[in-house]
Amino acid sequence: MKDYAEAVAFLGEWGCFQQTVFFLLCASIVPNGFGSFNLVFLTDTPSHHCVVPGINLTEDWRENIIPITVVNGKQELSSCSRYRLDVVRNLSAQGYIPGKDINLTDLEQEGCLDGWSYSKDIYQSTVVSHVFSTSWIVFVILLFINGLGQISNYVAALVLGAEVLTGNMRVLYSSLGTNLGFAIGYMILPLFAYFLRDWKSLLLALSVPCLTYIPLWWVLPESPRWLLSQGRVEEADAIVRKAAEWNKVQAPRVIFEDCSIKKTKSQKKHYTVLDLFRHSSIRSTTLLLCLVFFTLTAGYYSLSYNTSQLHADPYISCFISAVVEVPAYFSSWIALRYLPRRLSVIAALILGAVPLFLIQLLPEYLSSLSLVLEMLSKYSITTGFSLMFAYTTELYPTVIRNTATGMTTTVSRMGSCISPFLLSLSAYFKYLPYITLGTLGVVSAFAALFLPESFKRPLPETIQQMHERKRIKCPCITRDGTSAPVELLDGPV
């Protein structure tokens, strides 16, 4: 009995139909790239200090009314205090000169009672520089909805492409195609932010292009695999025949008659997220994937947001961080083409963890080497992050593939949620974020050993196919000294 890939083999792998689906879906992911990191610019805090009201002060006192503090070994104007205004006004009126007649360190300080003055050297405005804005709640609500749409679009596009495309094109799309679309959006972000330095203009410019994707509803086809899993054979047949017209090939008289997916009562069952935990083999796979995904997501976003040290200019820093991802996505594509999935994921986790442990061993004067190690870690973690999306779609059957991908991705987002808190651990110990991420990487690498393998295997179409792991025979020495083959299930049971 033929599976789906065999049934549609007459279409070829790279005709007009597949090219259209490939490039349109990749293009639909571009907004995910600039949407995921737009907060880098929207919520950045410009340098600022307390506002000094227009009172009668001498020029010397006006220049020295803000205390000098030392931050990371550098002297900076205090961002949250000033010398008491009434005292300074009195001293100025009496003709005292700061630093000469008056020791400034002896003066009492007060908070920014009149607000803050923000530098416009980099930004015209950010959400932070408009504190207590009446639209803050609306902004947060819209940002939340935007986040839901971002991840929903990515997962839907990933699964749709993985189910429509076959063979090497499916691997190419699931790794290089989708992720390069994301990287292009990521690299576009600092370009938009550089020319639009007001947060409202930037947010509008990043949002409007998304409307151009509405026509894709009528252009992109439904997944024939999914239609077959729902027993909607006629609709799947019509889509494949339309694809044959696009590719200018002749479709057979009957396409899915011998396909292993048939219209049965069992396929009419509606699967939910609970089915990911109902059976032991699927439950184990789901939990392990969630752990690995969580670790890779936490590492990816922590290292992405921690790129301020790359360059003093935030636009250049963001662009460098985005460019690093391009070779990582090529690496994930090569790994998916030629290497087992488990080995690839474990290697990415280990290679991502080791540099993070080594950073703390370097002396401070080798800061450039520390930066190289951090970028090497991001490269490895990004590679693993890319691998996991394709790996996940390969492990689950069509009837719950979208649900499973959405579930594991949702859990992984907890990793992105804790990223700011992980970075804040550096306040207690400079290298604590690196140690935490490295430890998570080692633990997840060990857990990944128990994941099932999917390399060079057809996508499962039913729950039963996911249960039926390929059995591996290995010799076992019995008590009487003879050897006998023992069958082991490939993957968790």
XYZ file of C-alpha atoms in Angstrom:
493
model
C 0.000 0.000 0.000
C 1.361 3.412 -0.973
C 1.844 6.246 1.487
C 1.116 9.866 0.589
C 4.604 10.619 -0.795
C 4.394 7.658 -3.141
C 0.862 8.531 -4.224
C 1.861 12.045 -5.341
C 5.326 11.128 -6.670
C 4.094 11.814 -10.216
C 4.078 15.550 -9.350
C 7.842 15.601 -8.903
C 9.534 17.467 -6.043
C 10.158 20.916 -7.539
C 7.510 21.921 -10.023
C 5.643 25.219 -10.305
C 3.188 24.138 -7.583
C 5.906 23.303 -5.043
C 7.868 26.449 -5.869
C 4.801 28.627 -5.298
C 4.012 27.003 -1.954
C 7.676 27.122 -0.891
C 8.329 30.793 -1.584
C 4.950 32.147 -0.480
C 5.160 30.346 2.853
C 8.750 31.502 3.371
C 7.680 35.067 2.591
C 4.840 34.792 5.127
C 7.428 34.103 7.834
C 9.477 37.253 7.175
C 7.298 39.384 9.540
C 8.012 36.872 12.300
C 11.668 37.903 12.130
C 11.141 41.599 12.816
C 8.153 40.937 15.064
C 10.087 38.737 17.482
C 12.721 41.348 18.304
C 11.024 44.696 17.714
C 10.960 45.265 21.473
C 14.745 45.703 21.306
C 14.047 49.139 19.835
C 10.485 49.847 20.955
C 11.255 49.445 24.666
C 14.930 50.422 24.778
C 15.829 52.921 27.470
C 17.654 55.991 26.112
C 20.240 57.626 28.343
C 18.435 60.024 30.663
C 18.717 62.159 33.768
C 16.477 64.206 36.012
C 14.729 67.220 34.554
C 15.989 70.518 35.942
C 13.194 73.132 35.894
C 13.881 76.512 34.352
C 14.866 78.206 37.612
C 17.491 80.886 38.123
C 20.806 78.970 38.394
C 24.305 79.882 37.361
C 25.764 77.958 34.424
C 28.177 76.126 36.734
C 25.408 74.839 38.984
C 23.180 73.886 36.047
C 26.013 71.753 34.634
C 26.753 70.096 37.986
C 23.302 69.596 39.495
C 23.208 65.957 38.294
C 25.495 63.682 40.391
C 28.220 61.610 38.725
C 28.011 57.844 39.264
C 30.337 55.015 38.237
C 28.721 52.286 36.082
C 30.873 49.356 34.921
C 33.991 51.372 35.609
C 32.785 54.424 33.669
C 31.606 57.771 35.000
C 28.069 58.672 33.954
C 25.413 61.166 34.939
C 22.999 59.690 37.467
C 19.758 58.602 35.816
C 17.591 58.625 38.929
C 18.728 61.434 41.245
C 19.797 65.067 41.409
C 21.131 67.351 44.117
C 18.364 68.918 46.196
C 16.972 71.720 44.081
C 16.231 74.119 46.964
C 19.768 73.729 48.353
C 21.382 74.209 44.939
C 19.235 77.266 44.256
C 20.288 78.808 47.570
C 23.996 78.108 46.986
C 23.780 79.490 43.463
C 22.103 82.663 44.711
C 24.933 83.176 47.243
C 27.550 82.923 44.501
C 29.218 79.681 45.600
C 31.024 77.737 42.865
C 30.475 73.948 42.753
C 33.618 71.852 43.178
C 35.568 74.860 44.397
C 33.634 76.438 47.239
C 31.309 73.482 47.758
C 32.214 69.767 47.909
C 29.469 68.175 45.801
C 29.714 64.792 47.541
C 28.509 66.468 50.740
C 25.260 67.674 49.180
C 21.993 65.845 49.808
C 20.360 64.203 46.802
C 16.716 63.735 45.817
C 14.783 61.772 43.210
C 13.597 62.988 39.818
C 10.607 64.885 41.168
C 10.018 66.706 37.876
C 10.459 63.726 35.548
C 13.291 62.755 33.232
C 15.014 64.242 30.223
C 15.802 61.592 27.584
C 18.648 61.760 25.107
C 17.645 61.822 21.425
C 21.070 60.870 20.114
C 19.820 57.378 19.136
C 16.002 57.455 19.377
C 13.478 60.207 18.909
C 11.215 58.316 21.303
C 10.569 54.849 22.716
C 7.802 53.415 24.859
C 10.016 54.089 27.886
C 10.551 57.776 27.110
C 6.719 58.193 27.063
C 6.126 57.012 30.656
C 2.515 57.000 32.006
C 1.158 57.212 28.462
C -2.625 56.789 28.368
C -2.216 54.202 25.596
C 0.118 51.891 27.555
C -2.589 49.327 28.352
C -3.769 49.296 24.747
C -0.165 48.887 23.608
C 0.360 45.855 25.861
C -2.917 44.236 24.752
C -2.084 44.726 21.076
C 1.435 43.415 21.647
C -0.015 40.310 23.301
C -2.333 39.683 20.357
C 0.566 40.300 17.992
C 2.606 37.663 19.832
C -0.187 35.113 19.480
C -0.418 35.808 15.770
C 3.353 35.622 15.314
C 3.793 32.116 16.689
C 0.505 30.857 15.231
C 1.580 31.961 11.775
C 5.012 30.372 12.099
C 3.703 27.000 13.277
C 0.921 26.909 10.684
C 3.321 27.793 7.857
C 5.889 25.251 9.049
C 3.393 22.391 9.247
C 1.623 23.268 5.989
C 4.862 23.332 4.036
C 6.137 20.135 5.655
C 2.938 18.318 4.675
C 2.584 19.672 1.134
C 6.232 19.280 0.097
C 7.954 15.910 -0.160
C 11.453 14.442 -0.190
C 14.447 16.761 -0.118
C 12.258 19.811 -0.688
C 10.435 19.138 2.572
C 13.759 19.028 4.429
C 14.967 22.163 2.642
C 11.775 24.045 3.498
C 11.555 22.898 7.137
C 15.120 23.972 7.845
C 16.659 26.486 5.477
C 13.544 27.963 3.847
C 11.495 28.922 6.893
C 14.473 30.015 8.942
C 16.025 32.166 6.239
C 12.654 33.873 5.922
C 12.835 34.575 9.656
C 16.468 35.750 9.405
C 15.631 38.142 6.558
C 12.928 39.716 8.717
C 15.374 39.894 11.626
C 17.956 41.715 9.456
C 15.296 44.103 8.111
C 14.382 45.191 11.654
C 17.483 47.328 12.398
C 17.171 48.890 8.941
C 13.590 50.015 9.662
C 14.555 51.120 13.169
C 17.509 53.164 11.898
C 15.355 55.318 9.617
C 12.243 55.389 11.838
C 13.448 56.395 15.290
C 10.037 57.209 16.717
C 8.457 54.117 18.287
C 4.981 54.769 16.878
C 6.269 55.174 13.321
C 8.405 52.044 13.677
C 5.530 49.972 15.010
C 3.255 51.153 12.200
C 5.874 50.391 9.541
C 6.393 46.880 10.907
C 2.655 46.168 11.116
C 1.289 47.432 7.791
C 3.261 44.979 5.567
C 1.483 42.092 7.267
C -1.761 43.114 5.542
C -0.241 42.174 2.185
C -0.401 38.518 3.215
C -4.205 38.388 3.411
C -4.547 37.264 -0.257
C -2.545 34.133 0.600
C -5.791 32.727 2.010
C -7.010 32.246 -1.552
C -3.653 31.317 -3.102
C -2.148 28.723 -0.766
C -3.757 25.252 -0.837
C -4.949 23.233 2.123
C -2.726 20.335 3.160
C -3.784 17.226 1.185
C -2.306 15.070 3.962
C -4.562 16.711 6.515
C -7.620 16.428 4.263
C -6.929 12.716 3.826
C -6.549 12.272 7.567
C -10.025 13.778 7.937
C -11.488 11.475 5.295
C -11.956 14.333 2.791
C -10.470 12.379 -0.099
C -12.293 14.276 -2.860
C -10.904 17.643 -1.714
C -7.384 16.259 -1.437
C -7.733 14.712 -4.889
C -8.841 18.059 -6.369
C -5.830 19.901 -4.881
C -3.352 17.335 -6.184
C -4.925 17.408 -9.651
C -4.669 21.200 -9.636
C -1.010 20.828 -8.682
C -0.554 18.466 -11.622
C -1.911 21.163 -13.944
C 0.522 23.707 -12.515
C 3.411 21.285 -12.964
C 2.182 20.294 -16.432
C 2.160 16.573 -15.653
C -0.554 13.972 -16.184
C -2.292 12.783 -13.007
C -3.311 9.104 -12.815
C -6.996 8.274 -13.085
C -7.134 7.350 -9.374
C -4.583 8.964 -7.072
C -5.377 7.785 -3.543
C -7.117 4.459 -4.080
C -4.155 2.427 -2.837
C -3.066 5.009 -0.289
C -2.819 3.715 3.270
C -5.019 6.563 4.458
C -8.655 5.761 3.879
C -11.964 7.177 4.879
C -12.736 5.309 8.083
C -14.497 6.103 11.307
C -11.216 6.166 13.173
C -9.999 8.991 10.945
C -13.079 11.058 11.647
C -12.037 11.266 15.281
C -11.067 14.750 16.390
C -7.747 14.750 18.229
C -6.899 17.252 20.944
C -3.846 18.180 22.965
C -4.820 15.458 25.466
C -3.933 12.841 22.863
C -0.324 13.936 23.173
C -0.292 12.497 26.698
C -2.769 9.645 26.447
C -0.301 6.919 25.380
C 3.051 6.297 27.028
C 5.165 6.452 23.855
C 3.607 9.704 22.642
C 3.642 11.183 26.145
C 7.359 10.474 26.597
C 8.188 11.957 23.214
C 6.126 15.072 23.919
C 7.699 15.716 27.343
C 11.227 15.205 26.044
C 10.622 17.526 23.099
C 9.189 20.169 25.431
C 12.334 20.055 27.601
C 14.720 20.295 24.654
C 12.655 23.013 22.990
C 12.472 24.967 26.273
C 16.256 24.891 26.678
C 16.994 25.909 23.097
C 14.431 28.722 23.191
C 15.764 30.076 26.493
C 19.306 30.001 25.119
C 18.347 31.513 21.776
C 16.465 34.492 23.181
C 18.873 35.080 26.069
C 21.868 35.268 23.742
C 19.904 37.295 21.167
C 18.900 39.923 23.714
C 22.374 39.931 25.264
C 24.091 41.300 22.166
C 24.508 44.882 23.380
C 28.232 44.270 23.845
C 28.695 43.489 20.144
C 28.836 47.170 19.253
C 28.069 50.489 20.870
C 25.473 51.146 18.166
C 22.291 49.088 18.868
C 21.423 48.959 15.147
C 24.749 47.358 14.252
C 24.496 45.004 17.246
C 21.071 43.791 16.147
C 22.238 43.287 12.559
C 25.305 41.274 13.625
C 23.122 39.094 15.848
C 20.819 38.431 12.884
C 23.648 37.671 10.446
C 25.091 35.028 12.792
C 21.910 33.019 12.267
C 22.406 32.578 8.509
C 25.297 30.057 8.726
C 23.432 28.328 11.564
C 20.434 27.708 9.315
C 22.652 26.351 6.547
C 24.194 24.009 9.110
C 20.790 22.768 10.215
C 19.843 22.087 6.598
C 23.007 20.076 5.992
C 22.439 18.140 9.232
C 18.854 17.354 8.269
C 19.998 16.131 4.862
C 22.790 13.830 5.985
C 22.781 13.205 9.754
C 20.468 11.414 12.212
C 18.155 13.759 14.075
C 19.101 12.714 17.597
C 22.825 13.076 16.930
C 22.319 16.512 15.391
C 20.232 17.851 18.280
C 22.547 16.443 20.948
C 25.605 17.879 19.184
C 23.944 21.308 18.929
C 23.097 21.291 22.645
C 26.607 20.245 23.709
C 28.367 22.662 21.361
C 26.067 25.406 22.632
C 26.745 24.614 26.298
C 30.543 24.176 26.290
C 31.424 27.768 25.174
C 29.143 29.146 27.902
C 31.115 27.249 30.546
C 34.436 28.402 29.055
C 33.550 32.110 29.080
C 33.967 32.391 32.844
C 37.485 30.932 32.652
C 38.788 33.732 30.432
C 40.514 36.819 31.910
C 38.736 40.115 31.410
C 41.324 41.459 28.973
C 40.291 38.731 26.507
C 36.819 40.201 26.093
C 36.941 39.724 22.324
C 37.476 35.976 22.798
C 34.549 35.883 25.220
C 32.433 37.488 22.526
C 33.544 34.861 20.006
C 32.567 32.082 22.437
C 29.169 33.663 23.012
C 28.534 33.936 19.268
C 29.694 30.318 18.806
C 27.171 29.287 21.441
C 24.426 31.258 19.714
C 25.363 29.678 16.390
C 25.062 26.164 17.862
C 21.851 26.868 19.759
C 20.286 28.494 16.693
C 21.224 25.417 14.669
C 19.532 23.168 17.222
C 16.535 25.495 17.442
C 16.081 25.223 13.680
C 16.502 21.448 13.745
C 13.808 20.982 16.358
C 11.020 22.430 14.240
C 11.680 19.979 11.411
C 12.319 17.108 13.843
C 9.020 17.675 15.635
C 6.970 17.646 12.429
C 8.596 14.337 11.472
C 7.780 12.551 14.720
C 4.010 13.054 14.880
C 1.275 11.726 12.595
C -0.758 14.031 10.383
C -3.844 13.931 12.612
C -2.000 15.594 15.536
C 1.074 17.105 13.862
C -0.202 20.676 14.038
C -1.394 20.193 17.610
C 1.918 18.671 18.669
C 3.989 21.378 17.021
C 1.836 24.063 18.605
C 2.008 22.385 22.016
C 5.789 21.974 22.090
C 6.301 25.464 20.701
C 3.967 26.954 23.313
C 5.888 25.274 26.131
C 9.139 26.437 24.572
C 7.916 30.029 24.782
C 8.278 29.743 28.534
C 11.978 29.752 27.723
C 11.679 33.094 25.969
C 9.607 34.408 28.894
C 12.343 33.643 31.438
C 15.156 34.996 29.243
C 15.070 38.521 30.762
C 15.133 37.014 34.253
C 18.055 34.758 33.330
C 20.014 37.756 32.106
C 19.223 39.666 35.296
C 21.030 36.957 37.302
C 24.268 38.648 36.252
C 23.549 41.236 38.955
C 24.393 38.550 41.540
C 27.206 36.836 39.642
C 28.392 37.959 36.216
C 28.571 34.458 34.734
C 25.483 32.968 36.370
C 23.307 33.281 33.207
C 25.953 31.406 31.203
C 26.270 28.666 33.830
C 22.492 28.241 34.011
C 22.073 28.005 30.234
C 25.048 25.654 29.923
C 23.670 23.331 32.588
C 20.258 23.270 30.912
C 21.996 22.388 27.653
C 23.836 19.393 29.133
C 20.694 18.070 30.855
C 18.657 18.421 27.662
C 21.368 16.709 25.605
C 21.106 13.679 27.889
C 17.303 13.731 27.635
C 17.491 13.870 23.831
C 19.145 10.432 23.861
C 15.712 8.945 24.541
C 13.953 10.612 21.601
C 12.892 8.393 18.661
C 14.756 8.684 15.362
C 13.037 9.932 12.188
C 15.945 10.205 9.744
C 15.103 8.837 6.264
C 11.679 7.657 7.393
C 8.312 8.673 5.912
C 6.088 11.014 7.880
C 3.675 8.991 10.050
C 0.071 9.377 8.971
C -1.745 7.692 11.862
C -1.390 7.291 15.624
C -0.749 3.586 15.113
C 2.253 4.304 12.896
C 3.767 6.425 15.645
C 3.425 3.513 18.076
C 5.118 1.111 15.693
C 8.762 1.929 16.145
C 11.303 0.108 14.043
C 12.701 -2.726 16.104
C 16.465 -3.057 16.331
C 17.985 -6.487 16.935
C 21.080 -6.694 19.073
C 22.872 -9.709 20.546
C 22.335 -10.543 24.194
C 24.415 -13.045 26.160
C 22.205 -15.485 28.079
C 23.072 -17.232 31.354
C 24.218 -20.374 29.539
C 26.718 -18.371 27.516
C 24.828 -18.414 24.222
C 23.766 -15.320 22.371
C 20.245 -14.519 21.307
C 18.773 -11.509 19.490
C 16.812 -9.064 21.582
C 14.340 -6.623 20.022
C 14.471 -3.052 21.239
C 11.952 -0.377 20.399
C 13.475 2.651 18.708
C 12.408 5.443 21.002
C 10.477 5.798 24.266
C 7.740 3.341 25.148
